[in-house]
Coordinates of C-alpha atoms and ligand atoms in Angstrom, one line a residue:
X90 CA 45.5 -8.0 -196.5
X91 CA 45.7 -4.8 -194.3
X92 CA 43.2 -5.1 -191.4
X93 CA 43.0 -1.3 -191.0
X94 CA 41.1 -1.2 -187.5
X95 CA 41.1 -3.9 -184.8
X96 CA 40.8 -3.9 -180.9
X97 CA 43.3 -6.9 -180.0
X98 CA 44.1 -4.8 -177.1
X99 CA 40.3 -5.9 -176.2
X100 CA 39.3 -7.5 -173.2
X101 CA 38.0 -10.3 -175.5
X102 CA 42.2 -11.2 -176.5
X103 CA 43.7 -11.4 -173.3
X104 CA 43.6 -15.1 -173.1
X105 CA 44.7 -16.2 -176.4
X106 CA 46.2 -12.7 -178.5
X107 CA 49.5 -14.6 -179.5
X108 CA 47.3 -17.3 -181.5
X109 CA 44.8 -15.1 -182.9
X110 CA 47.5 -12.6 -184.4
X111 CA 49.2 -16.2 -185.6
X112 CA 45.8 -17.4 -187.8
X113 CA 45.7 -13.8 -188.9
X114 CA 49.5 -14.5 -190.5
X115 CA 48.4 -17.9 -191.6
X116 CA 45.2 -16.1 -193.6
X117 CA 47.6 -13.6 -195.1
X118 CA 47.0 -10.7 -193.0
X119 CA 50.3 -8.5 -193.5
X120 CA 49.0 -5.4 -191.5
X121 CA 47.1 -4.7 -188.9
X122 CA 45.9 -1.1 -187.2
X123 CA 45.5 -1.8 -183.2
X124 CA 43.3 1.2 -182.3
X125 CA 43.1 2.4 -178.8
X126 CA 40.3 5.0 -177.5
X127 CA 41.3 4.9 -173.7
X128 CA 43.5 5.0 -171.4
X129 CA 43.9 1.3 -171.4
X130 CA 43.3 0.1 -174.7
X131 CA 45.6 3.2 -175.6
X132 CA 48.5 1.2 -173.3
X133 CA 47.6 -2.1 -174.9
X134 CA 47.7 -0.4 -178.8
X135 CA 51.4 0.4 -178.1
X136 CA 52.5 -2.5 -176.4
X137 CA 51.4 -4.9 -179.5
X138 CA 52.7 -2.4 -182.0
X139 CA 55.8 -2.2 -180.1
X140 CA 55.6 -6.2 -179.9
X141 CA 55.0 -6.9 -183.6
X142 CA 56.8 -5.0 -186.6
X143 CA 53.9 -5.7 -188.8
X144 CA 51.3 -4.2 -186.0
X145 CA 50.8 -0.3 -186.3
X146 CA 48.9 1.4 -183.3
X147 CA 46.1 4.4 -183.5
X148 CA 45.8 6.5 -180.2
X149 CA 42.3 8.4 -179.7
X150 CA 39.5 8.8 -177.5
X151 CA 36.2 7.0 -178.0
X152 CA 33.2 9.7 -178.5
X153 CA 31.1 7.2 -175.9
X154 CA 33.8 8.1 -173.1
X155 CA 34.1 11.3 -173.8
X156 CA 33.5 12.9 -170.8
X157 CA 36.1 10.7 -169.0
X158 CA 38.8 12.4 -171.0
X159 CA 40.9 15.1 -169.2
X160 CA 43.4 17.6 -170.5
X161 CA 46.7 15.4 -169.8
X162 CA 44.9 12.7 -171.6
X163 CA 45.2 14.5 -174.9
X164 CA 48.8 15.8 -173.8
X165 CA 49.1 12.1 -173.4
X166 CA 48.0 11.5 -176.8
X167 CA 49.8 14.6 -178.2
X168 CA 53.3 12.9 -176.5
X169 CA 52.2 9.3 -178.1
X170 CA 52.0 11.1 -181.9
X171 CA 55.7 10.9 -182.5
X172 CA 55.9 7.3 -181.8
X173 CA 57.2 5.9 -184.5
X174 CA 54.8 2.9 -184.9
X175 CA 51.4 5.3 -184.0
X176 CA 50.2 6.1 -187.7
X177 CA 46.7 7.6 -186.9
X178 CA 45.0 9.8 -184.3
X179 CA 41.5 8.1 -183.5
X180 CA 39.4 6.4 -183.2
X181 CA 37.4 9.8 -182.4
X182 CA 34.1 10.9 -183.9
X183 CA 30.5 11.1 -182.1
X184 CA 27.9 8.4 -180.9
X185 CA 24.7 9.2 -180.1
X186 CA 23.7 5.7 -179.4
X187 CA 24.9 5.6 -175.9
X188 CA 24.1 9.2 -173.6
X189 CA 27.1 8.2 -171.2
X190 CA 29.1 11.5 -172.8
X191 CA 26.3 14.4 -173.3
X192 CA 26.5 15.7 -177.3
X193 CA 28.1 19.1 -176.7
X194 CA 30.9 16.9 -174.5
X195 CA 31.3 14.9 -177.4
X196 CA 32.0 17.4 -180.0
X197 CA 33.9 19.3 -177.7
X198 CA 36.3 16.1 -177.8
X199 CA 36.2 15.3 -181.1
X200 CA 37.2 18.8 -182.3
X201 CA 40.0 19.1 -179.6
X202 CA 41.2 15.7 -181.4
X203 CA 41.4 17.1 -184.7
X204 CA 42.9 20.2 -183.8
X205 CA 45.6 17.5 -182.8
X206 CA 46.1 15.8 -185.7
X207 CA 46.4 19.3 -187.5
X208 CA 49.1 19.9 -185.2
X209 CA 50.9 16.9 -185.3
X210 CA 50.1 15.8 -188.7
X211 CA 48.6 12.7 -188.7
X212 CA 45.6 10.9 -190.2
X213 CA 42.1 10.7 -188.1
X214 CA 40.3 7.7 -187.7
X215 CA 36.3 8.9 -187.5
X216 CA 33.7 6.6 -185.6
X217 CA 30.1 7.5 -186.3
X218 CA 26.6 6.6 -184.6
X219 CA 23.5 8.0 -185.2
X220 CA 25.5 11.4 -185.4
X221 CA 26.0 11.4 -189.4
X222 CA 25.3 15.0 -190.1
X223 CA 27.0 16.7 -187.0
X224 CA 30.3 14.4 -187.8
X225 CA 30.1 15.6 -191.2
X226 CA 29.7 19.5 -190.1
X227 CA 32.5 19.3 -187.6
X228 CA 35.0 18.0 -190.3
X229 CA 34.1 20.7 -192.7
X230 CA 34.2 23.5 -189.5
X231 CA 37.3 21.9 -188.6
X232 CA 39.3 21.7 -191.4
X233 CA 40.1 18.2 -191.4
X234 CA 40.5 18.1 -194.8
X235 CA 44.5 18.9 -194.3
X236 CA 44.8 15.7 -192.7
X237 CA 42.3 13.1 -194.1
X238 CA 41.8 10.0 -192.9
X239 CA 39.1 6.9 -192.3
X240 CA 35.4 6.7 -192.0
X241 CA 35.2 3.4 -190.1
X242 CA 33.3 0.8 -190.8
X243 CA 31.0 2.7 -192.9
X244 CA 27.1 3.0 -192.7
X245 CA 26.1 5.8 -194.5
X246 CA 24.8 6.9 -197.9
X247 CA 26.5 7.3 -201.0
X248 CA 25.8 11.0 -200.6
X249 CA 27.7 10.9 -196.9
X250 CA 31.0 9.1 -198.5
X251 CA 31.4 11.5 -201.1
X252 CA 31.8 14.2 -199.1
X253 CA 33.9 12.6 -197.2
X254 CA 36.2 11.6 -199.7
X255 CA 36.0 15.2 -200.8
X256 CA 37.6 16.1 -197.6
X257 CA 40.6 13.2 -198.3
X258 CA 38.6 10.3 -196.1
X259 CA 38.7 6.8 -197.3
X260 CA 35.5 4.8 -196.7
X261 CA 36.2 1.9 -194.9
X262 CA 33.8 -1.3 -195.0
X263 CA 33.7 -4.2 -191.9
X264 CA 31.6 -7.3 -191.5
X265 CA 28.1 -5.7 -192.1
X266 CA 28.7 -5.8 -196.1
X267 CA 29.0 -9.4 -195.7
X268 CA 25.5 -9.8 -194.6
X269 CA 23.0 -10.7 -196.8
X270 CA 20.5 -8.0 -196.1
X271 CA 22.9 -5.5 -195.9
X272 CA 21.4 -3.5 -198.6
X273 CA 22.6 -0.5 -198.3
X274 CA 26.4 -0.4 -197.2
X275 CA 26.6 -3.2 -200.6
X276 CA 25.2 0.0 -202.7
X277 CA 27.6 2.5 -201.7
X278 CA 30.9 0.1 -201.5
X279 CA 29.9 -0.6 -205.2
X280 CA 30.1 2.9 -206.3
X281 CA 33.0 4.1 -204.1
X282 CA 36.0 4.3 -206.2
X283 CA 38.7 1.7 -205.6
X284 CA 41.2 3.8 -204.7
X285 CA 39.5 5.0 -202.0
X286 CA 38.5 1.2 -200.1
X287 CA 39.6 0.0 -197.1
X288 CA 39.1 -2.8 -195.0
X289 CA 39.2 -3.7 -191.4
X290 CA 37.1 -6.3 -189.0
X291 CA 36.5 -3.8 -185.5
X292 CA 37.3 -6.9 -184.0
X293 CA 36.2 -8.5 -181.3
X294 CA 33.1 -6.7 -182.8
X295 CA 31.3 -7.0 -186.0
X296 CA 31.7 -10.5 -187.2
X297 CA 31.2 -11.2 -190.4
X298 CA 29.1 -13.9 -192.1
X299 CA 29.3 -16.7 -191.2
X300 CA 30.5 -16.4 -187.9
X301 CA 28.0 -13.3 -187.0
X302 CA 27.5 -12.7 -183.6
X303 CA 30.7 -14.6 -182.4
X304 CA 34.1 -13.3 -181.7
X305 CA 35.6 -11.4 -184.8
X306 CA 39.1 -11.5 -185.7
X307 CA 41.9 -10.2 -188.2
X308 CA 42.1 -13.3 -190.0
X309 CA 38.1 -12.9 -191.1
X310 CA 39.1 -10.0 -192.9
X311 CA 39.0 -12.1 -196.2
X312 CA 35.6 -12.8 -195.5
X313 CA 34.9 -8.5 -196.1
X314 CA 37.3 -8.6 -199.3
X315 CA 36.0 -11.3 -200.8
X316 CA 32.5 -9.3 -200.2
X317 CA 33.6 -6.4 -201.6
X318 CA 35.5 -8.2 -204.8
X319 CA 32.5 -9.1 -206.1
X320 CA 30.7 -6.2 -205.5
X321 CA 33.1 -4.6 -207.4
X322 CA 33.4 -7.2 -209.7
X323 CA 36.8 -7.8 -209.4
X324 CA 39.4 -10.9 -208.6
X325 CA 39.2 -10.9 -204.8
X326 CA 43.6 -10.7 -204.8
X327 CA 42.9 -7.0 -207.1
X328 CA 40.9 -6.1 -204.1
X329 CA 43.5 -6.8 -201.7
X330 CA 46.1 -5.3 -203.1
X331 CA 44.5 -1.7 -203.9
X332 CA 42.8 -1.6 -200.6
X333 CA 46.6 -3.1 -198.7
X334 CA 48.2 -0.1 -201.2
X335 CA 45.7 2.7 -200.2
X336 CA 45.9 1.8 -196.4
X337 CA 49.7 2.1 -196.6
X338 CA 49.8 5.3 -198.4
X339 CA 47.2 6.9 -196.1
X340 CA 49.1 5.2 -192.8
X341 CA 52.8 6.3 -194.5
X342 CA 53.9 2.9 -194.1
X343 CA 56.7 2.2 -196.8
X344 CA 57.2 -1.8 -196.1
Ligands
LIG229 ZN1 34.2 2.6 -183.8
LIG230 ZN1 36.7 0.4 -183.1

């Protein structure tokens, strides 16, 4: 399984990140996307990938601090894209749940990020809240179709993830399709091709069921796979390896 975004460079793994990455081994978990969106998390993103061959990191700035973020951050960032274990700018994107970063701060952010992956030539990872239509706009305005990438832990409408993938975004799918009244993010992972799946746990957020509202993990990324199999009606081990194949092909990872 390829656990396409998770924060073990959290807070919440400081104690006990040498075990946790170890039960993510035991469950099969062969890859695994640390993404940063600070300065520290950023630090903490490199050091695992740099620590574990099968650990990739993604460098970005988080849309909730976006205000924080000062030009030799995203030189920073810029600097960090050649790394040869960073496979992804992000996560970036907007959130309009929290008014720490004001809107036009946000945006601001998010397009200076993408201009960065043009430039460099690397994948984007998007994060969206309660901001669907302006995320949407700035990819078109943007042109972020050159470089493609990952709506995260997707929420939106059927409608939303086909124009996404139109612009070369895979839709990727976290602990809220496990849930049972998840209505909604069940619909649209049925109809989005299978080639275009991914994913990922957001841990230490985003449990799935059963162990909602605890601490998530890589290893509980079977528990999203083996939701999305049957959605898609499919042996859970097909799932795996189409969504491990599409992650590697959008990440460039050859082993
Ligand atoms: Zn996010
Ligand atoms: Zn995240």
């Amino acid at each position: 399984m390829f656990d396409t975004h998770a924060h073990l460079n959290a807070v919440q793994f400081q104690e006990d990140v040498e075990e946790v990455i170890e039960r993510a081994l035991a469950e099969g978990v062969e890859h695994i996307v640390v993404v940063g969106f600070d300065t520290e998390t950023i630090h903490g993103a490199i050091k695992l990938a740099e620590n574990y061959d099968f650990i990739y990191a993604a460098v970005g700035w988080h849309p909730v601090d976006a205000i924080d973020m000062r030009d030799e951050d995203l030189n920073w960032i810029e600097e960090l894209a050649s790394h040869p274990k960073v496979v992804a700018l992000g996560e970036m994107g907007l959130d309009y749940h929290w008014d720490k970063s004001p809107k036009e701060v946000q945006k601001e952010v998010f397009r200076r990020q993408i201009r960065l992956a043009k430039k460099v030539n690397l994948p984007i990872i998007i994060h969206n809240r309660e901001a669907t239509k302006d995320v949407v706009d700035i990819l078109r305005e943007e042109g972020a179709k050159e470089v493609g990438g990952i709506m995260h832990c997707f929420s939106g409408s059927l409608e939303v993830a086909k124009e996404c993938m139109d612009m070369n975004f895979y839709i990727s799918f976290g602990g809220p399709v496990t849930f049972k009244n998840a209505k909604k993010p069940k619909e649209v992972a049925k109809e989005v091709p299978i080639d275009r799946l991914l994913i990922e746990t957001d841990c230490p957020y985003l449990s799935p069921h059963p162990f909602r509202g605890k601490r998530n993990e890589p290893s509980y990324v079977k528990y999203v796979a083996e939701a999305l199999a049957e959605l898609k009606e499919m042996p859970v081990e097909q799932l795996i390896e189409k969504t491990s194949e599409n992650a590697k092909r959008l990440f460039g990872i050859t082993r």
